[in-house]
């Protein structure tokens, strides 16, 4: 057997091994992928965005629990006395509407493609995918103005009759924006799912069918509500209408009469073994413990964005 023949056999065996490995992989339907952020149903962000700290001397005395209120006030600095709220947390609801947008410095337009599995779960495919025949997909296009926060928690679980800890690291995009969702069934392979207009063209050729919806995330006004298109069948015209509505509504975010209520819009985990549902639950639980995200990180920022919380007597 010559060297060339041996090489061809090795290549063929490698190919078979890869095919068999792919056939044996049975990932959970809704595992978070390392591809990127996973869109989730919006969760109203009602958690602290900052904590107005005590001075070190005041905090140490207070934690020792041996000083009376009168004794604490003797060593209290001006900043210790100024903050009007006892828990010293600051929330988005404390920030004037026209200033909240300033706290959301990042913007992105992103597409995520998920295959709808036979069990009804979503298997993330990333931002670019080519369709298979007779397969269901959900294509989500987000425009988001956001800030990214990190969420770290440690959970305990039993393994081999022992208690082990698992650290869950994730990142959440908190902000406002718009979401276009196309739920489709393909009748042909080879359709570019990363391009909504390609999907619309395929629909005009009867190669896909499904529905299209537009969702507003954390932005509220009567005018914006009137601009929102109704859900419709997937087509070139419905996609064009959705894109036009998206562009118009995007331009309204800075209007004075718009209410801004930041939402958790997408989440990314560095641990691929955590399911979407578990990650959403864990993110809400950890933030619900009152752990601040430090979106406001300095005293000057607190004074700039929430001056009404400071009542200092000269």
PDB file of C-alpha atoms in Angstrom:
ATOM      1  CA  UNK A   1       0.000   0.000   0.000  1.00  0.00           C
ATOM      2  CA  UNK A   2       1.579   3.308  -1.078  1.00  0.00           C
ATOM      3  CA  UNK A   3       1.710   6.497   0.965  1.00  0.00           C
ATOM      4  CA  UNK A   4      -1.011   8.248  -1.065  1.00  0.00           C
ATOM      5  CA  UNK A   5      -3.494   5.397  -0.549  1.00  0.00           C
ATOM      6  CA  UNK A   6      -2.756   5.301   3.178  1.00  0.00           C
ATOM      7  CA  UNK A   7      -3.367   9.045   3.431  1.00  0.00           C
ATOM      8  CA  UNK A   8      -6.716   8.771   1.630  1.00  0.00           C
ATOM      9  CA  UNK A   9      -7.831   5.975   3.969  1.00  0.00           C
ATOM     10  CA  UNK A  10      -6.903   8.052   7.024  1.00  0.00           C
ATOM     11  CA  UNK A  11      -8.848  11.023   5.689  1.00  0.00           C
ATOM     12  CA  UNK A  12     -11.879   8.796   5.026  1.00  0.00           C
ATOM     13  CA  UNK A  13     -11.724   7.258   8.531  1.00  0.00           C
ATOM     14  CA  UNK A  14     -11.445  10.729  10.073  1.00  0.00           C
ATOM     15  CA  UNK A  15     -14.527  11.801   8.125  1.00  0.00           C
ATOM     16  CA  UNK A  16     -16.496   8.770   9.350  1.00  0.00           C
ATOM     17  CA  UNK A  17     -15.412   9.426  12.923  1.00  0.00           C
ATOM     18  CA  UNK A  18     -16.604  13.035  12.748  1.00  0.00           C
ATOM     19  CA  UNK A  19     -19.935  12.005  11.226  1.00  0.00           C
ATOM     20  CA  UNK A  20     -20.509   9.373  13.896  1.00  0.00           C
ATOM     21  CA  UNK A  21     -19.586  11.814  16.624  1.00  0.00           C
ATOM     22  CA  UNK A  22     -22.057  14.355  15.294  1.00  0.00           C
ATOM     23  CA  UNK A  23     -24.791  11.744  15.125  1.00  0.00           C
ATOM     24  CA  UNK A  24     -24.179  10.735  18.756  1.00  0.00           C
ATOM     25  CA  UNK A  25     -24.353  14.311  20.083  1.00  0.00           C
ATOM     26  CA  UNK A  26     -27.761  14.959  21.582  1.00  0.00           C
ATOM     27  CA  UNK A  27     -27.541  18.415  23.161  1.00  0.00           C
ATOM     28  CA  UNK A  28     -30.295  19.633  25.425  1.00  0.00           C
ATOM     29  CA  UNK A  29     -32.895  21.543  23.452  1.00  0.00           C
ATOM     30  CA  UNK A  30     -32.333  24.859  25.191  1.00  0.00           C
ATOM     31  CA  UNK A  31     -28.698  24.905  26.274  1.00  0.00           C
ATOM     32  CA  UNK A  32     -27.031  28.284  26.288  1.00  0.00           C
ATOM     33  CA  UNK A  33     -24.383  28.291  23.601  1.00  0.00           C
ATOM     34  CA  UNK A  34     -21.053  30.056  23.771  1.00  0.00           C
ATOM     35  CA  UNK A  35     -21.985  31.656  20.427  1.00  0.00           C
ATOM     36  CA  UNK A  36     -23.245  34.838  22.096  1.00  0.00           C
ATOM     37  CA  UNK A  37     -26.105  36.450  23.965  1.00  0.00           C
ATOM     38  CA  UNK A  38     -29.369  34.552  23.996  1.00  0.00           C
ATOM     39  CA  UNK A  39     -32.580  36.612  23.635  1.00  0.00           C
ATOM     40  CA  UNK A  40     -34.987  36.069  26.530  1.00  0.00           C
ATOM     41  CA  UNK A  41     -38.478  37.306  27.259  1.00  0.00           C
ATOM     42  CA  UNK A  42     -37.932  40.798  28.736  1.00  0.00           C
ATOM     43  CA  UNK A  43     -37.695  41.016  32.526  1.00  0.00           C
ATOM     44  CA  UNK A  44     -38.373  44.402  34.111  1.00  0.00           C
ATOM     45  CA  UNK A  45     -35.175  45.553  35.833  1.00  0.00           C
ATOM     46  CA  UNK A  46     -36.392  46.524  39.303  1.00  0.00           C
ATOM     47  CA  UNK A  47     -33.087  45.759  41.032  1.00  0.00           C
ATOM     48  CA  UNK A  48     -30.557  48.212  42.535  1.00  0.00           C
ATOM     49  CA  UNK A  49     -28.243  49.939  40.074  1.00  0.00           C
ATOM     50  CA  UNK A  50     -26.036  51.505  42.740  1.00  0.00           C
ATOM     51  CA  UNK A  51     -25.365  51.560  46.468  1.00  0.00           C
ATOM     52  CA  UNK A  52     -24.471  54.826  48.160  1.00  0.00           C
ATOM     53  CA  UNK A  53     -21.719  53.789  50.561  1.00  0.00           C
ATOM     54  CA  UNK A  54     -21.129  54.877  54.125  1.00  0.00           C
ATOM     55  CA  UNK A  55     -17.767  56.276  55.125  1.00  0.00           C
ATOM     56  CA  UNK A  56     -15.366  53.582  56.344  1.00  0.00           C
ATOM     57  CA  UNK A  57     -15.295  54.744  59.960  1.00  0.00           C
ATOM     58  CA  UNK A  58     -19.094  54.998  60.179  1.00  0.00           C
ATOM     59  CA  UNK A  59     -19.601  51.610  58.512  1.00  0.00           C
ATOM     60  CA  UNK A  60     -17.121  49.828  60.804  1.00  0.00           C
ATOM     61  CA  UNK A  61     -18.711  51.271  63.930  1.00  0.00           C
ATOM     62  CA  UNK A  62     -22.183  50.449  62.692  1.00  0.00           C
ATOM     63  CA  UNK A  63     -21.272  46.831  61.886  1.00  0.00           C
ATOM     64  CA  UNK A  64     -19.765  46.314  65.334  1.00  0.00           C
ATOM     65  CA  UNK A  65     -23.226  47.023  66.729  1.00  0.00           C
ATOM     66  CA  UNK A  66     -21.894  48.563  69.934  1.00  0.00           C
ATOM     67  CA  UNK A  67     -22.566  52.246  69.203  1.00  0.00           C
ATOM     68  CA  UNK A  68     -25.815  54.081  69.773  1.00  0.00           C
ATOM     69  CA  UNK A  69     -27.407  56.164  67.063  1.00  0.00           C
ATOM     70  CA  UNK A  70     -26.237  59.316  68.840  1.00  0.00           C
ATOM     71  CA  UNK A  71     -22.652  58.037  68.939  1.00  0.00           C
ATOM     72  CA  UNK A  72     -22.776  57.142  65.256  1.00  0.00           C
ATOM     73  CA  UNK A  73     -24.014  60.594  64.348  1.00  0.00           C
ATOM     74  CA  UNK A  74     -20.994  62.126  66.077  1.00  0.00           C
ATOM     75  CA  UNK A  75     -18.601  60.381  63.688  1.00  0.00           C
ATOM     76  CA  UNK A  76     -20.881  60.557  60.635  1.00  0.00           C
ATOM     77  CA  UNK A  77     -19.559  62.471  57.656  1.00  0.00           C
ATOM     78  CA  UNK A  78     -21.708  64.757  55.557  1.00  0.00           C
ATOM     79  CA  UNK A  79     -22.219  61.964  53.030  1.00  0.00           C
ATOM     80  CA  UNK A  80     -23.335  59.585  55.789  1.00  0.00           C
ATOM     81  CA  UNK A  81     -26.110  61.996  56.743  1.00  0.00           C
ATOM     82  CA  UNK A  82     -27.174  63.219  53.304  1.00  0.00           C
ATOM     83  CA  UNK A  83     -28.708  60.161  51.693  1.00  0.00           C
ATOM     84  CA  UNK A  84     -32.443  60.174  52.399  1.00  0.00           C
ATOM     85  CA  UNK A  85     -33.137  56.470  51.916  1.00  0.00           C
ATOM     86  CA  UNK A  86     -32.333  54.095  54.743  1.00  0.00           C
ATOM     87  CA  UNK A  87     -31.346  51.118  52.559  1.00  0.00           C
ATOM     88  CA  UNK A  88     -29.089  53.433  50.465  1.00  0.00           C
ATOM     89  CA  UNK A  89     -29.939  51.610  47.237  1.00  0.00           C
ATOM     90  CA  UNK A  90     -30.594  53.483  44.000  1.00  0.00           C
ATOM     91  CA  UNK A  91     -32.926  52.219  41.255  1.00  0.00           C
ATOM     92  CA  UNK A  92     -33.728  53.112  37.657  1.00  0.00           C
ATOM     93  CA  UNK A  93     -37.017  54.510  38.951  1.00  0.00           C
ATOM     94  CA  UNK A  94     -35.014  57.158  40.836  1.00  0.00           C
ATOM     95  CA  UNK A  95     -33.473  58.459  37.613  1.00  0.00           C
ATOM     96  CA  UNK A  96     -35.297  61.091  35.519  1.00  0.00           C
ATOM     97  CA  UNK A  97     -36.539  59.682  32.234  1.00  0.00           C
ATOM     98  CA  UNK A  98     -34.298  61.830  30.071  1.00  0.00           C
ATOM     99  CA  UNK A  99     -31.207  60.657  31.957  1.00  0.00           C
ATOM    100  CA  UNK A 100     -31.858  56.902  31.922  1.00  0.00           C
ATOM    101  CA  UNK A 101     -30.876  56.643  28.261  1.00  0.00           C
ATOM    102  CA  UNK A 102     -27.478  58.130  29.165  1.00  0.00           C
ATOM    103  CA  UNK A 103     -26.897  55.122  31.424  1.00  0.00           C
ATOM    104  CA  UNK A 104     -27.352  52.787  28.455  1.00  0.00           C
ATOM    105  CA  UNK A 105     -24.240  53.635  26.416  1.00  0.00           C
ATOM    106  CA  UNK A 106     -24.105  50.591  24.144  1.00  0.00           C
ATOM    107  CA  UNK A 107     -26.144  49.864  21.016  1.00  0.00           C
ATOM    108  CA  UNK A 108     -26.352  46.800  18.821  1.00  0.00           C
ATOM    109  CA  UNK A 109     -28.448  45.247  16.108  1.00  0.00           C
ATOM    110  CA  UNK A 110     -28.139  41.499  16.406  1.00  0.00           C
ATOM    111  CA  UNK A 111     -29.703  38.394  14.914  1.00  0.00           C
ATOM    112  CA  UNK A 112     -29.917  35.051  16.673  1.00  0.00           C
ATOM    113  CA  UNK A 113     -31.196  31.922  14.980  1.00  0.00           C
ATOM    114  CA  UNK A 114     -32.641  28.985  16.888  1.00  0.00           C
ATOM    115  CA  UNK A 115     -33.923  25.681  15.605  1.00  0.00           C
ATOM    116  CA  UNK A 116     -37.190  24.584  17.159  1.00  0.00           C
ATOM    117  CA  UNK A 117     -36.609  20.982  18.173  1.00  0.00           C
ATOM    118  CA  UNK A 118     -39.097  18.133  18.195  1.00  0.00           C
ATOM    119  CA  UNK A 119     -39.480  18.578  21.952  1.00  0.00           C
ATOM    120  CA  UNK A 120     -40.405  22.233  21.505  1.00  0.00           C
ATOM    121  CA  UNK A 121     -37.104  23.618  22.791  1.00  0.00           C
ATOM    122  CA  UNK A 122     -34.759  26.050  21.088  1.00  0.00           C
ATOM    123  CA  UNK A 123     -31.309  25.019  19.911  1.00  0.00           C
ATOM    124  CA  UNK A 124     -29.170  28.100  19.327  1.00  0.00           C
ATOM    125  CA  UNK A 125     -27.468  28.281  15.926  1.00  0.00           C
ATOM    126  CA  UNK A 126     -25.846  31.715  16.191  1.00  0.00           C
ATOM    127  CA  UNK A 127     -26.133  34.725  13.906  1.00  0.00           C
ATOM    128  CA  UNK A 128     -25.629  32.850  10.630  1.00  0.00           C
ATOM    129  CA  UNK A 129     -27.220  29.610   9.550  1.00  0.00           C
ATOM    130  CA  UNK A 130     -28.451  27.925   6.395  1.00  0.00           C
ATOM    131  CA  UNK A 131     -31.776  26.147   6.561  1.00  0.00           C
ATOM    132  CA  UNK A 132     -32.444  22.465   6.362  1.00  0.00           C
ATOM    133  CA  UNK A 133     -35.574  21.193   4.635  1.00  0.00           C
ATOM    134  CA  UNK A 134     -38.816  20.756   6.604  1.00  0.00           C
ATOM    135  CA  UNK A 135     -37.383  22.315   9.758  1.00  0.00           C
ATOM    136  CA  UNK A 136     -38.773  24.916  12.154  1.00  0.00           C
ATOM    137  CA  UNK A 137     -36.748  27.964  13.145  1.00  0.00           C
ATOM    138  CA  UNK A 138     -37.098  31.087  15.234  1.00  0.00           C
ATOM    139  CA  UNK A 139     -35.135  34.081  13.945  1.00  0.00           C
ATOM    140  CA  UNK A 140     -34.839  36.967  16.406  1.00  0.00           C
ATOM    141  CA  UNK A 141     -33.548  40.384  15.401  1.00  0.00           C
ATOM    142  CA  UNK A 142     -32.901  42.840  18.242  1.00  0.00           C
ATOM    143  CA  UNK A 143     -32.103  46.515  18.256  1.00  0.00           C
ATOM    144  CA  UNK A 144     -30.978  47.231  21.812  1.00  0.00           C
ATOM    145  CA  UNK A 145     -29.616  50.241  23.676  1.00  0.00           C
ATOM    146  CA  UNK A 146     -28.105  48.691  26.779  1.00  0.00           C
ATOM    147  CA  UNK A 147     -25.558  48.324  29.537  1.00  0.00           C
ATOM    148  CA  UNK A 148     -24.004  44.941  30.324  1.00  0.00           C
ATOM    149  CA  UNK A 149     -23.939  43.696  33.911  1.00  0.00           C
ATOM    150  CA  UNK A 150     -22.257  40.599  35.274  1.00  0.00           C
ATOM    151  CA  UNK A 151     -24.128  38.085  37.417  1.00  0.00           C
ATOM    152  CA  UNK A 152     -22.102  35.685  39.542  1.00  0.00           C
ATOM    153  CA  UNK A 153     -23.590  33.122  41.886  1.00  0.00           C
ATOM    154  CA  UNK A 154     -22.612  29.879  43.552  1.00  0.00           C
ATOM    155  CA  UNK A 155     -25.112  27.050  43.816  1.00  0.00           C
ATOM    156  CA  UNK A 156     -24.755  23.787  45.728  1.00  0.00           C
ATOM    157  CA  UNK A 157     -25.769  20.375  44.414  1.00  0.00           C
ATOM    158  CA  UNK A 158     -25.384  16.773  45.434  1.00  0.00           C
ATOM    159  CA  UNK A 159     -22.995  14.503  43.565  1.00  0.00           C
ATOM    160  CA  UNK A 160     -21.831  11.053  44.647  1.00  0.00           C
ATOM    161  CA  UNK A 161     -23.297  11.636  48.115  1.00  0.00           C
ATOM    162  CA  UNK A 162     -21.250  14.809  48.477  1.00  0.00           C
ATOM    163  CA  UNK A 163     -22.200  18.461  48.330  1.00  0.00           C
ATOM    164  CA  UNK A 164     -20.397  20.347  45.577  1.00  0.00           C
ATOM    165  CA  UNK A 165     -20.486  24.004  44.580  1.00  0.00           C
ATOM    166  CA  UNK A 166     -20.930  25.309  41.072  1.00  0.00           C
ATOM    167  CA  UNK A 167     -20.162  28.917  40.206  1.00  0.00           C
ATOM    168  CA  UNK A 168     -22.479  30.320  37.558  1.00  0.00           C
ATOM    169  CA  UNK A 169     -21.008  33.208  35.591  1.00  0.00           C
ATOM    170  CA  UNK A 170     -23.264  35.092  33.238  1.00  0.00           C
ATOM    171  CA  UNK A 171     -23.755  38.470  31.662  1.00  0.00           C
ATOM    172  CA  UNK A 172     -27.046  40.261  31.127  1.00  0.00           C
ATOM    173  CA  UNK A 173     -27.875  43.060  28.740  1.00  0.00           C
ATOM    174  CA  UNK A 174     -30.116  45.570  30.483  1.00  0.00           C
ATOM    175  CA  UNK A 175     -31.755  48.190  28.340  1.00  0.00           C
ATOM    176  CA  UNK A 176     -34.504  49.071  25.901  1.00  0.00           C
ATOM    177  CA  UNK A 177     -35.136  48.459  22.244  1.00  0.00           C
ATOM    178  CA  UNK A 178     -37.126  46.520  19.679  1.00  0.00           C
ATOM    179  CA  UNK A 179     -37.361  42.889  18.684  1.00  0.00           C
ATOM    180  CA  UNK A 180     -38.539  41.317  15.440  1.00  0.00           C
ATOM    181  CA  UNK A 181     -39.321  37.605  15.677  1.00  0.00           C
ATOM    182  CA  UNK A 182     -39.858  35.383  12.635  1.00  0.00           C
ATOM    183  CA  UNK A 183     -41.196  31.900  13.382  1.00  0.00           C
ATOM    184  CA  UNK A 184     -40.874  29.864  10.205  1.00  0.00           C
ATOM    185  CA  UNK A 185     -41.172  26.388   8.711  1.00  0.00           C
ATOM    186  CA  UNK A 186     -38.833  25.737   5.804  1.00  0.00           C
ATOM    187  CA  UNK A 187     -39.810  23.726   2.744  1.00  0.00           C
ATOM    188  CA  UNK A 188     -36.373  23.915   1.183  1.00  0.00           C
ATOM    189  CA  UNK A 189     -32.779  23.682   2.324  1.00  0.00           C
ATOM    190  CA  UNK A 190     -30.189  26.362   1.661  1.00  0.00           C
ATOM    191  CA  UNK A 191     -32.112  29.486   2.742  1.00  0.00           C
ATOM    192  CA  UNK A 192     -29.989  32.156   4.439  1.00  0.00           C
ATOM    193  CA  UNK A 193     -31.664  32.511   7.830  1.00  0.00           C
ATOM    194  CA  UNK A 194     -29.402  35.370   8.907  1.00  0.00           C
ATOM    195  CA  UNK A 195     -31.089  37.763   6.456  1.00  0.00           C
ATOM    196  CA  UNK A 196     -34.739  38.636   7.068  1.00  0.00           C
ATOM    197  CA  UNK A 197     -35.129  39.930   3.530  1.00  0.00           C
ATOM    198  CA  UNK A 198     -33.831  36.587   2.186  1.00  0.00           C
ATOM    199  CA  UNK A 199     -36.484  34.885   4.299  1.00  0.00           C
ATOM    200  CA  UNK A 200     -39.114  37.235   2.867  1.00  0.00           C
ATOM    201  CA  UNK A 201     -37.946  36.450  -0.660  1.00  0.00           C
ATOM    202  CA  UNK A 202     -38.133  32.730   0.122  1.00  0.00           C
ATOM    203  CA  UNK A 203     -41.675  33.236   1.430  1.00  0.00           C
ATOM    204  CA  UNK A 204     -42.672  34.871  -1.864  1.00  0.00           C
ATOM    205  CA  UNK A 205     -41.454  31.705  -3.598  1.00  0.00           C
ATOM    206  CA  UNK A 206     -43.444  29.539  -1.158  1.00  0.00           C
ATOM    207  CA  UNK A 207     -40.221  28.074   0.245  1.00  0.00           C
ATOM    208  CA  UNK A 208     -41.014  29.066   3.830  1.00  0.00           C
ATOM    209  CA  UNK A 209     -44.142  29.819   5.827  1.00  0.00           C
ATOM    210  CA  UNK A 210     -44.719  31.285   9.257  1.00  0.00           C
ATOM    211  CA  UNK A 211     -45.441  34.472  11.177  1.00  0.00           C
ATOM    212  CA  UNK A 212     -43.729  37.738  12.017  1.00  0.00           C
ATOM    213  CA  UNK A 213     -44.097  39.896  15.119  1.00  0.00           C
ATOM    214  CA  UNK A 214     -42.564  43.143  16.383  1.00  0.00           C
ATOM    215  CA  UNK A 215     -42.044  43.690  20.121  1.00  0.00           C
ATOM    216  CA  UNK A 216     -41.211  46.902  21.988  1.00  0.00           C
ATOM    217  CA  UNK A 217     -38.822  46.372  24.900  1.00  0.00           C
ATOM    218  CA  UNK A 218     -38.994  48.839  27.777  1.00  0.00           C
ATOM    219  CA  UNK A 219     -40.206  51.855  25.778  1.00  0.00           C
ATOM    220  CA  UNK A 220     -43.704  53.233  26.247  1.00  0.00           C
ATOM    221  CA  UNK A 221     -45.692  56.057  24.718  1.00  0.00           C
ATOM    222  CA  UNK A 222     -49.029  56.403  22.966  1.00  0.00           C
ATOM    223  CA  UNK A 223     -47.318  57.366  19.709  1.00  0.00           C
ATOM    224  CA  UNK A 224     -44.987  54.370  19.763  1.00  0.00           C
ATOM    225  CA  UNK A 225     -47.891  52.027  20.467  1.00  0.00           C
ATOM    226  CA  UNK A 226     -49.703  53.370  17.408  1.00  0.00           C
ATOM    227  CA  UNK A 227     -46.643  52.660  15.243  1.00  0.00           C
ATOM    228  CA  UNK A 228     -46.422  49.001  16.248  1.00  0.00           C
ATOM    229  CA  UNK A 229     -47.464  46.714  13.360  1.00  0.00           C
ATOM    230  CA  UNK A 230     -49.789  43.818  14.048  1.00  0.00           C
ATOM    231  CA  UNK A 231     -48.456  40.239  13.846  1.00  0.00           C
ATOM    232  CA  UNK A 232     -48.743  38.895  10.321  1.00  0.00           C
ATOM    233  CA  UNK A 233     -47.767  36.087   8.011  1.00  0.00           C
ATOM    234  CA  UNK A 234     -44.173  36.102   6.874  1.00  0.00           C
ATOM    235  CA  UNK A 235     -43.716  37.876   3.546  1.00  0.00           C
ATOM    236  CA  UNK A 236     -41.497  40.435   1.857  1.00  0.00           C
ATOM    237  CA  UNK A 237     -44.007  43.201   2.578  1.00  0.00           C
ATOM    238  CA  UNK A 238     -44.494  42.282   6.252  1.00  0.00           C
ATOM    239  CA  UNK A 239     -40.708  42.244   6.790  1.00  0.00           C
ATOM    240  CA  UNK A 240     -40.364  45.606   5.043  1.00  0.00           C
ATOM    241  CA  UNK A 241     -43.149  47.057   7.212  1.00  0.00           C
ATOM    242  CA  UNK A 242     -41.471  45.679  10.340  1.00  0.00           C
ATOM    243  CA  UNK A 243     -38.123  47.246   9.384  1.00  0.00           C
ATOM    244  CA  UNK A 244     -39.768  50.610   8.708  1.00  0.00           C
ATOM    245  CA  UNK A 245     -41.598  50.510  12.050  1.00  0.00           C
ATOM    246  CA  UNK A 246     -38.369  49.524  13.775  1.00  0.00           C
ATOM    247  CA  UNK A 247     -36.507  52.519  12.314  1.00  0.00           C
ATOM    248  CA  UNK A 248     -39.288  54.940  13.239  1.00  0.00           C
ATOM    249  CA  UNK A 249     -39.718  53.662  16.789  1.00  0.00           C
ATOM    250  CA  UNK A 250     -35.945  53.690  17.307  1.00  0.00           C
ATOM    251  CA  UNK A 251     -35.903  57.427  16.555  1.00  0.00           C
ATOM    252  CA  UNK A 252     -38.568  58.033  19.239  1.00  0.00           C
ATOM    253  CA  UNK A 253     -36.589  56.632  22.175  1.00  0.00           C
ATOM    254  CA  UNK A 254     -35.163  60.080  23.001  1.00  0.00           C
ATOM    255  CA  UNK A 255     -38.530  61.882  22.921  1.00  0.00           C
ATOM    256  CA  UNK A 256     -39.507  63.649  26.162  1.00  0.00           C
ATOM    257  CA  UNK A 257     -42.914  61.986  26.416  1.00  0.00           C
ATOM    258  CA  UNK A 258     -41.477  58.440  26.264  1.00  0.00           C
ATOM    259  CA  UNK A 259     -41.332  56.307  29.403  1.00  0.00           C
ATOM    260  CA  UNK A 260     -38.101  54.294  29.671  1.00  0.00           C
ATOM    261  CA  UNK A 261     -38.180  51.110  31.741  1.00  0.00           C
ATOM    262  CA  UNK A 262     -34.973  49.093  31.243  1.00  0.00           C
ATOM    263  CA  UNK A 263     -35.405  45.346  30.853  1.00  0.00           C
ATOM    264  CA  UNK A 264     -33.167  42.286  30.946  1.00  0.00           C
ATOM    265  CA  UNK A 265     -33.224  41.556  27.222  1.00  0.00           C
ATOM    266  CA  UNK A 266     -30.574  38.916  26.628  1.00  0.00           C
ATOM    267  CA  UNK A 267     -28.245  36.759  28.712  1.00  0.00           C
ATOM    268  CA  UNK A 268     -24.972  35.020  28.025  1.00  0.00           C
ATOM    269  CA  UNK A 269     -23.447  32.252  30.121  1.00  0.00           C
ATOM    270  CA  UNK A 270     -19.854  31.059  30.073  1.00  0.00           C
ATOM    271  CA  UNK A 271     -21.101  27.673  31.260  1.00  0.00           C
ATOM    272  CA  UNK A 272     -22.693  25.766  28.342  1.00  0.00           C
ATOM    273  CA  UNK A 273     -24.329  23.261  30.710  1.00  0.00           C
ATOM    274  CA  UNK A 274     -26.792  25.809  32.104  1.00  0.00           C
ATOM    275  CA  UNK A 275     -30.150  25.806  30.351  1.00  0.00           C
ATOM    276  CA  UNK A 276     -31.909  28.977  29.287  1.00  0.00           C
ATOM    277  CA  UNK A 277     -34.711  28.595  31.833  1.00  0.00           C
ATOM    278  CA  UNK A 278     -32.263  27.914  34.678  1.00  0.00           C
ATOM    279  CA  UNK A 279     -30.107  30.864  33.666  1.00  0.00           C
ATOM    280  CA  UNK A 280     -33.061  33.260  33.563  1.00  0.00           C
ATOM    281  CA  UNK A 281     -34.271  31.994  36.942  1.00  0.00           C
ATOM    282  CA  UNK A 282     -30.809  32.267  38.471  1.00  0.00           C
ATOM    283  CA  UNK A 283     -30.241  35.771  37.104  1.00  0.00           C
ATOM    284  CA  UNK A 284     -33.546  37.003  38.544  1.00  0.00           C
ATOM    285  CA  UNK A 285     -32.867  35.256  41.855  1.00  0.00           C
ATOM    286  CA  UNK A 286     -29.365  36.662  42.295  1.00  0.00           C
ATOM    287  CA  UNK A 287     -30.426  40.198  41.402  1.00  0.00           C
ATOM    288  CA  UNK A 288     -33.445  39.783  43.675  1.00  0.00           C
ATOM    289  CA  UNK A 289     -31.077  39.329  46.612  1.00  0.00           C
ATOM    290  CA  UNK A 290     -30.418  43.040  46.347  1.00  0.00           C
ATOM    291  CA  UNK A 291     -26.926  42.819  44.909  1.00  0.00           C
ATOM    292  CA  UNK A 292     -26.261  46.058  43.091  1.00  0.00           C
ATOM    293  CA  UNK A 293     -25.080  46.010  39.500  1.00  0.00           C
ATOM    294  CA  UNK A 294     -23.064  49.240  39.990  1.00  0.00           C
ATOM    295  CA  UNK A 295     -24.428  50.871  36.857  1.00  0.00           C
ATOM    296  CA  UNK A 296     -23.765  54.035  38.839  1.00  0.00           C
ATOM    297  CA  UNK A 297     -20.328  53.544  40.343  1.00  0.00           C
ATOM    298  CA  UNK A 298     -19.235  56.874  41.813  1.00  0.00           C
ATOM    299  CA  UNK A 299     -20.593  59.503  44.172  1.00  0.00           C
ATOM    300  CA  UNK A 300     -20.469  62.116  41.413  1.00  0.00           C
ATOM    301  CA  UNK A 301     -22.658  59.928  39.191  1.00  0.00           C
ATOM    302  CA  UNK A 302     -25.222  59.613  41.984  1.00  0.00           C
ATOM    303  CA  UNK A 303     -25.228  63.405  42.380  1.00  0.00           C
ATOM    304  CA  UNK A 304     -25.621  63.822  38.620  1.00  0.00           C
ATOM    305  CA  UNK A 305     -28.390  61.309  37.981  1.00  0.00           C
ATOM    306  CA  UNK A 306     -30.313  61.204  41.284  1.00  0.00           C
ATOM    307  CA  UNK A 307     -29.725  64.503  43.117  1.00  0.00           C
ATOM    308  CA  UNK A 308     -33.158  64.307  44.757  1.00  0.00           C
ATOM    309  CA  UNK A 309     -31.860  61.497  46.980  1.00  0.00           C
ATOM    310  CA  UNK A 310     -29.340  63.854  48.567  1.00  0.00           C
ATOM    311  CA  UNK A 311     -30.707  66.211  51.228  1.00  0.00           C
ATOM    312  CA  UNK A 312     -27.610  67.750  52.764  1.00  0.00           C
ATOM    313  CA  UNK A 313     -27.823  70.410  55.417  1.00  0.00           C
ATOM    314  CA  UNK A 314     -25.003  72.900  55.338  1.00  0.00           C
TER     315      UNK A 314
END
